[in-house]
Coordinates of C-alpha atoms in Angstrom, one line a residue:
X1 CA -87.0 -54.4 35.1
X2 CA -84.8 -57.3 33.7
X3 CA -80.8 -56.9 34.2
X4 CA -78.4 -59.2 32.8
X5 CA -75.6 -59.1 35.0
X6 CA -71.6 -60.2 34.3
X7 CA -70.6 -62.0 37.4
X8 CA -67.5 -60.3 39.1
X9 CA -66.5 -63.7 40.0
X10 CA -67.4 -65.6 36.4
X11 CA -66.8 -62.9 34.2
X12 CA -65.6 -64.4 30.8
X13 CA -66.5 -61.5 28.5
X14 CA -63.1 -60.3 26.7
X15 CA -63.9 -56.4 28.0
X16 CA -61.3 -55.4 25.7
X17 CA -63.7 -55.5 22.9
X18 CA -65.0 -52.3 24.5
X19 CA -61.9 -49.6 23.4
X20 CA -63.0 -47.2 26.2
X21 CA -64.0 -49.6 28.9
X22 CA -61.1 -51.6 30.6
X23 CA -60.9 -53.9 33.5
X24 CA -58.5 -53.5 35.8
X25 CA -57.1 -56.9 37.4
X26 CA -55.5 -54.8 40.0
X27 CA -55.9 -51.0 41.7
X28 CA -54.7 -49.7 44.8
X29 CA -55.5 -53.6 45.9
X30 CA -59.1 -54.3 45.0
X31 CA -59.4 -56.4 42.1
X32 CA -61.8 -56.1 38.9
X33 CA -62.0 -52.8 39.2
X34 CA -63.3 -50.8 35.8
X35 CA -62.3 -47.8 33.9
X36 CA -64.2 -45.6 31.5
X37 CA -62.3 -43.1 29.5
X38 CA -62.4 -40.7 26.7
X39 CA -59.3 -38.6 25.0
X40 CA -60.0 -35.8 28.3
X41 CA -61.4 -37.6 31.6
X42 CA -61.2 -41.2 33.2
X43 CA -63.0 -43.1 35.9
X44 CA -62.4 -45.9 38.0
X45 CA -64.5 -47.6 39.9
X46 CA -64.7 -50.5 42.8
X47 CA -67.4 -53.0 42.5
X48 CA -65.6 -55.0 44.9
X49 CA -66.0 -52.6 47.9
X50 CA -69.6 -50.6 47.8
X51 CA -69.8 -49.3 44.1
X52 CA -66.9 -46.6 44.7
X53 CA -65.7 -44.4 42.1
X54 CA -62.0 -44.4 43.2
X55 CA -60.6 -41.6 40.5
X56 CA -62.0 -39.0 38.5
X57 CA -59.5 -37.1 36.8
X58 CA -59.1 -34.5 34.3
X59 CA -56.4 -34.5 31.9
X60 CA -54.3 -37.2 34.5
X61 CA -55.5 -35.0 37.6
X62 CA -57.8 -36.4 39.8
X63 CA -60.0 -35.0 42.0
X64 CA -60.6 -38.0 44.8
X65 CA -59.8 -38.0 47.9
X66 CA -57.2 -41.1 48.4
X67 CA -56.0 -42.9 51.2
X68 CA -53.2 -45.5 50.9
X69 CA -54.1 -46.5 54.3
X70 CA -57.2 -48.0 52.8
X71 CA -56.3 -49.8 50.1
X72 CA -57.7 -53.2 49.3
X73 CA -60.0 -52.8 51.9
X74 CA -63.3 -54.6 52.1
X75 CA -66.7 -55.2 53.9
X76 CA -65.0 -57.5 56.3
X77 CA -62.4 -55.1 57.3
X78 CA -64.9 -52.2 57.7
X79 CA -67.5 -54.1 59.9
X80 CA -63.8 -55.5 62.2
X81 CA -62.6 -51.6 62.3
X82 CA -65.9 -49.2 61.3
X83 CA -62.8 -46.7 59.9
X84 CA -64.9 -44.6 56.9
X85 CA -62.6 -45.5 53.8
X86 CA -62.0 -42.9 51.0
X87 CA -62.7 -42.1 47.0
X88 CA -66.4 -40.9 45.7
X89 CA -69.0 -43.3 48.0
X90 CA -72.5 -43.4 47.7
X91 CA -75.1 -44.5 50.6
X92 CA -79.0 -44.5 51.6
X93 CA -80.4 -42.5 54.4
X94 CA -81.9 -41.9 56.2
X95 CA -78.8 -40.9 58.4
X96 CA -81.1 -42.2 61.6
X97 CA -80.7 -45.4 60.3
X98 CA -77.9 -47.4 62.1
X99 CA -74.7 -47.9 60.4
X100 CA -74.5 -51.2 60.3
X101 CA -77.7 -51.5 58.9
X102 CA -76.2 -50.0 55.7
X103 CA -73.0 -52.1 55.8
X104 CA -73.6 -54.1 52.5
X105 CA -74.4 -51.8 50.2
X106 CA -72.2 -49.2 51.5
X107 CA -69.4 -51.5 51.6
X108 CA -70.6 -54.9 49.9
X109 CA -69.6 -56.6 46.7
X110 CA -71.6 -55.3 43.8
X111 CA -72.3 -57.4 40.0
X112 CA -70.9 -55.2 37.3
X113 CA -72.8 -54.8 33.8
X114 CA -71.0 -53.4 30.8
X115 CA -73.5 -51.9 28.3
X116 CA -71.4 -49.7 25.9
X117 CA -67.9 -48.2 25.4
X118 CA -69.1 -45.5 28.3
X119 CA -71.3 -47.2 30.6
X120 CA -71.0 -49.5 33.0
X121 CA -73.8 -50.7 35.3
X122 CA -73.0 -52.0 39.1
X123 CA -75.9 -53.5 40.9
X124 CA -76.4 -54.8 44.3
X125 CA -79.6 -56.9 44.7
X126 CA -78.8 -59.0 47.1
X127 CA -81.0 -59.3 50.3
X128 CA -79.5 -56.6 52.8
X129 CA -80.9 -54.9 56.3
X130 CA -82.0 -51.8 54.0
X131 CA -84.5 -53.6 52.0
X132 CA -83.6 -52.2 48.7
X133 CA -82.4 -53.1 45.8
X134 CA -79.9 -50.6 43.8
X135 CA -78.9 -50.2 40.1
X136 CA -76.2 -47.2 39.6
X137 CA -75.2 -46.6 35.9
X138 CA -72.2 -44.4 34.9
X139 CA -72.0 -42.8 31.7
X140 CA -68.7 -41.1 31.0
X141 CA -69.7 -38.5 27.9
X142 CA -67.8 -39.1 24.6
X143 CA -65.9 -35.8 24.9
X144 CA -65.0 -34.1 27.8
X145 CA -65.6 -34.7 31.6
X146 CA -69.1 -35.3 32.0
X147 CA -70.3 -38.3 34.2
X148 CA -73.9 -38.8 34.4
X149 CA -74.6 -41.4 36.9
X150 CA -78.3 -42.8 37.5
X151 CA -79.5 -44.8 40.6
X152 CA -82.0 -46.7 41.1
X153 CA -83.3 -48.3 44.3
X154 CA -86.2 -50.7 44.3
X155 CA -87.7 -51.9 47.7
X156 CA -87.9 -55.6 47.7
X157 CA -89.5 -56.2 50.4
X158 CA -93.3 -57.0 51.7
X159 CA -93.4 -53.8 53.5
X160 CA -93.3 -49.9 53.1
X161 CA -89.9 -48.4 53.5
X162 CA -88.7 -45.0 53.5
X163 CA -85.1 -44.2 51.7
X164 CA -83.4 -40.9 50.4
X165 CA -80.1 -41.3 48.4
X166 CA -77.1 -39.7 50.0
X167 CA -74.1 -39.0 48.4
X168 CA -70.9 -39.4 50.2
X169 CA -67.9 -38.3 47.7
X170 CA -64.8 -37.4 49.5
X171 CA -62.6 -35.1 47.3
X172 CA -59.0 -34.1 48.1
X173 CA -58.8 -31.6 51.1
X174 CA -58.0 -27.9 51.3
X175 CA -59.9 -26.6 48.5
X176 CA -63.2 -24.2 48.4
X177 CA -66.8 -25.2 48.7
X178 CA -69.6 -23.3 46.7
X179 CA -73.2 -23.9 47.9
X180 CA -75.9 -22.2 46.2
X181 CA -78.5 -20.0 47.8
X182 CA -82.3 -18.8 46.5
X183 CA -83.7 -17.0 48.9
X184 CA -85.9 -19.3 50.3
X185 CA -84.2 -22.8 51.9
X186 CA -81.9 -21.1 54.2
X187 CA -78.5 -22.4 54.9
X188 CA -77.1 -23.5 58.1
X189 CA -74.3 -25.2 60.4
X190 CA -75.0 -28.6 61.1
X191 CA -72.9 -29.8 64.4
X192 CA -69.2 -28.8 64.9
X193 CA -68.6 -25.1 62.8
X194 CA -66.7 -22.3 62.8
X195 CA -67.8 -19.1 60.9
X196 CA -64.5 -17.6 60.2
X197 CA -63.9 -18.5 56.4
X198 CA -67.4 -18.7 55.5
X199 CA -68.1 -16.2 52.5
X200 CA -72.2 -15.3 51.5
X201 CA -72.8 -13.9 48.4
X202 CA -76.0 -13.7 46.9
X203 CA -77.1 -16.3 44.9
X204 CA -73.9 -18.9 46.6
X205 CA -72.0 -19.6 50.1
X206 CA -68.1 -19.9 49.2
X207 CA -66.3 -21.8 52.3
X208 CA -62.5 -21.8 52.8
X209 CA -61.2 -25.3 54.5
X210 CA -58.7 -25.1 56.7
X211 CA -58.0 -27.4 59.6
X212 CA -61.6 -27.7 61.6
X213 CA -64.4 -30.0 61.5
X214 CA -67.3 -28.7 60.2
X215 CA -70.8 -29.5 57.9
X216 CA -72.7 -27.1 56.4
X217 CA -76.2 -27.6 54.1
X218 CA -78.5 -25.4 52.0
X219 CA -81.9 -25.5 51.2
X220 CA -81.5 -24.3 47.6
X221 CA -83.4 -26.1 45.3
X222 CA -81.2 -25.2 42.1
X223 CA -79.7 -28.3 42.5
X224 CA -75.7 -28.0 42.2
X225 CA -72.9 -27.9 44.4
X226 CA -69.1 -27.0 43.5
X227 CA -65.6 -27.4 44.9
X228 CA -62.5 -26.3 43.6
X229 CA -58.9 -27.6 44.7
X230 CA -55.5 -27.9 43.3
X231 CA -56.9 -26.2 40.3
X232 CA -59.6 -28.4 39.4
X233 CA -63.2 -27.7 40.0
X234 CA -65.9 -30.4 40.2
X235 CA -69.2 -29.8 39.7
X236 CA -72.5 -32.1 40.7
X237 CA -76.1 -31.4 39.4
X238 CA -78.9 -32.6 40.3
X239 CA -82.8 -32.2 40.7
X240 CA -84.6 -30.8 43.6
X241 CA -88.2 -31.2 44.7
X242 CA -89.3 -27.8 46.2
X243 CA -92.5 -30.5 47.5
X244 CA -90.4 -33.4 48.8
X245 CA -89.4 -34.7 51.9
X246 CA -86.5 -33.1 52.8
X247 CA -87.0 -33.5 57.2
X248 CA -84.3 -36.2 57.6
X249 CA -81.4 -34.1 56.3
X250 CA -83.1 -30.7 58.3
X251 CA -84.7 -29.3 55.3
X252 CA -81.3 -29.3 53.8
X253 CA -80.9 -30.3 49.9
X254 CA -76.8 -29.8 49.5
X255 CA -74.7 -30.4 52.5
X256 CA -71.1 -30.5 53.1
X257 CA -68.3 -32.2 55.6
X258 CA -64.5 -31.3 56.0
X259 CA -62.1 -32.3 58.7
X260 CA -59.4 -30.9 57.3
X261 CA -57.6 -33.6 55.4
X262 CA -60.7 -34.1 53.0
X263 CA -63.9 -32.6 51.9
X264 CA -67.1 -34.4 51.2
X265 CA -69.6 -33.8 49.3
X266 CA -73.3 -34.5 50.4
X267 CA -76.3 -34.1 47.2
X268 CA -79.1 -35.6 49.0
X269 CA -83.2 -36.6 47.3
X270 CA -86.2 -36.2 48.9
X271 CA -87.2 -39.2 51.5
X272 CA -89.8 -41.3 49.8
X273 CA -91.9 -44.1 51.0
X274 CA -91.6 -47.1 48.3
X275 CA -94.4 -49.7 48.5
X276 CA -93.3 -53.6 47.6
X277 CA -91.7 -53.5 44.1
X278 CA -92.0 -49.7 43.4
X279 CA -88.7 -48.0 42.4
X280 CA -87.3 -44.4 42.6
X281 CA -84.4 -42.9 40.9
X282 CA -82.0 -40.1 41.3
X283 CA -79.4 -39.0 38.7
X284 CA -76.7 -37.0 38.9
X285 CA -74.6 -35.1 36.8
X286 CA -70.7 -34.5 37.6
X287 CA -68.4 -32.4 35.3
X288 CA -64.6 -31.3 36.0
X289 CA -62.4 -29.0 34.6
X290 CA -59.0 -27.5 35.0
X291 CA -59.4 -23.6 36.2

């Protein structure tokens, strides 16, 4: 696969050509960061510092988590401190697979691509301890909120390695998580958890935050996970694999964390073993709306 890649250091290409694309010479601290927009929705997102989306927002409202504690921070900061920073992050599991092993993607400065007035490309190829290289592509739809971002992680080493994606998206605390249920995955507490504002239905699992840590996942294989807060309500689709490898994330395809102050949301793909050069790709599909 060939990418042509704008340098985040050498850009010259006058983005403005683009009348929904902009880039950003300043947010929250980070430079070059890069905003799609239509009439309804914008995103921003942070090449600079793992690949982030920083905002998604609705009609001026955003949905992601923020911390002013953390702004302008940067791989250097995070391996000095290891403090978890905030908006929509993305990683590769799986989880058994020490931290700092997953610094530089997670964290690292990625090249930026932009392809149309909707889509921007970031990439990280770079030689890193994971062995992979990874290709995310947002596409914010024309009209409306939906943002269809497609990864794609290539192993480039000489080896077999096994990877899973893992989605890490902290959204604003407080709200209500909606897990969906089929009858056959199960769903389950997954460490710290407390039962009390835990709601099954039939075909879903509603949970109330409040103020306790817990994480929750469900073996559903309809492939969607929902969480409403200060009137908004995102949604994230995806595909299952009732066949894949699910064993690293305890069978688990949709998983959740809160701690009170946010809520994160956790799609997870199957674990696959990629030879030398063989890719694998995962796409997701994220809408909000006002309720």
């Amino acid at each position: 696969m060939k990418y042509y890649v704008i340098s985040l250091l050498c850009c010259i290409l006058p983005i403005s050509v683009f009348a929904e694309v902009a880039r950003l010479s300043n947010y929250r601290g980070w430079k070059d960061c890069y905003s799609i927009k239509n009439e309804q929705a914008e995103v921003i997102l942070c090449p600079v510092a793992g690949g982030r989306v920083l905002y998604y927002a609705v009609n001026g409202k955003n949905i992601i988590f923020e911390d002013p504690g953390f702004d302008g921070y940067l791989l250097d900061d995070f391996r000095k401190d290891r403090r978890w920073p905030d908006g929509g992050r993305f990683d590769i599991g799986p989880e058994s697979i020490p931290g700092k092993q997953r610094d530089e993607l997670f964290m690292g400065e990625w090249q930026v691509l932009v392809q149309d007035d909707y889509t921007v490309e970031l990439l990280y190829d770079k030689e890193n301890k994971l062995g992979v290289s990874v290709s995310r592509k947002f596409t914010l739809h024309e009209k409306g909120s939906q943002l269809t971002l497609t990864q794609v992680m290539t192993n480039q080493t000489t080896h077999s390695v096994k990877r899973h994606y893992w989605g890490r998206v902290f959204c604003k605390g407080g709200g209500t998580v909606i897990l969906p249920l089929d009858g056959k995955g199960g769903w389950g507490f997954m460490g710290k958890h407390s039962s009390e504002h835990m709601t099954e239905k039939k075909d879903r699992l509603e949970y109330t935050l409040r103020d306790e840590v817990t994480k929750v996942g469900s073996g559903s294989h309809k492939g969607w996970l929902a969480y409403r807060v200060d009137g908004l309500e995102i949604t994230q689709e995806f595909l299952c694999f009732p066949g894949g490898d699910y064993s690293d994330t305890d069978g688990y395809t949709t998983i959740f964390y809160a701690n009170g102050k946010l809520c994160e949301l956790e799609p997870v793909s199957p674990t696959v073993l990629l030879q030398p050069g063989q890719s694998y790709t995962f796409i997701q599909k994220w809408r909000l709306r006002e309720m």
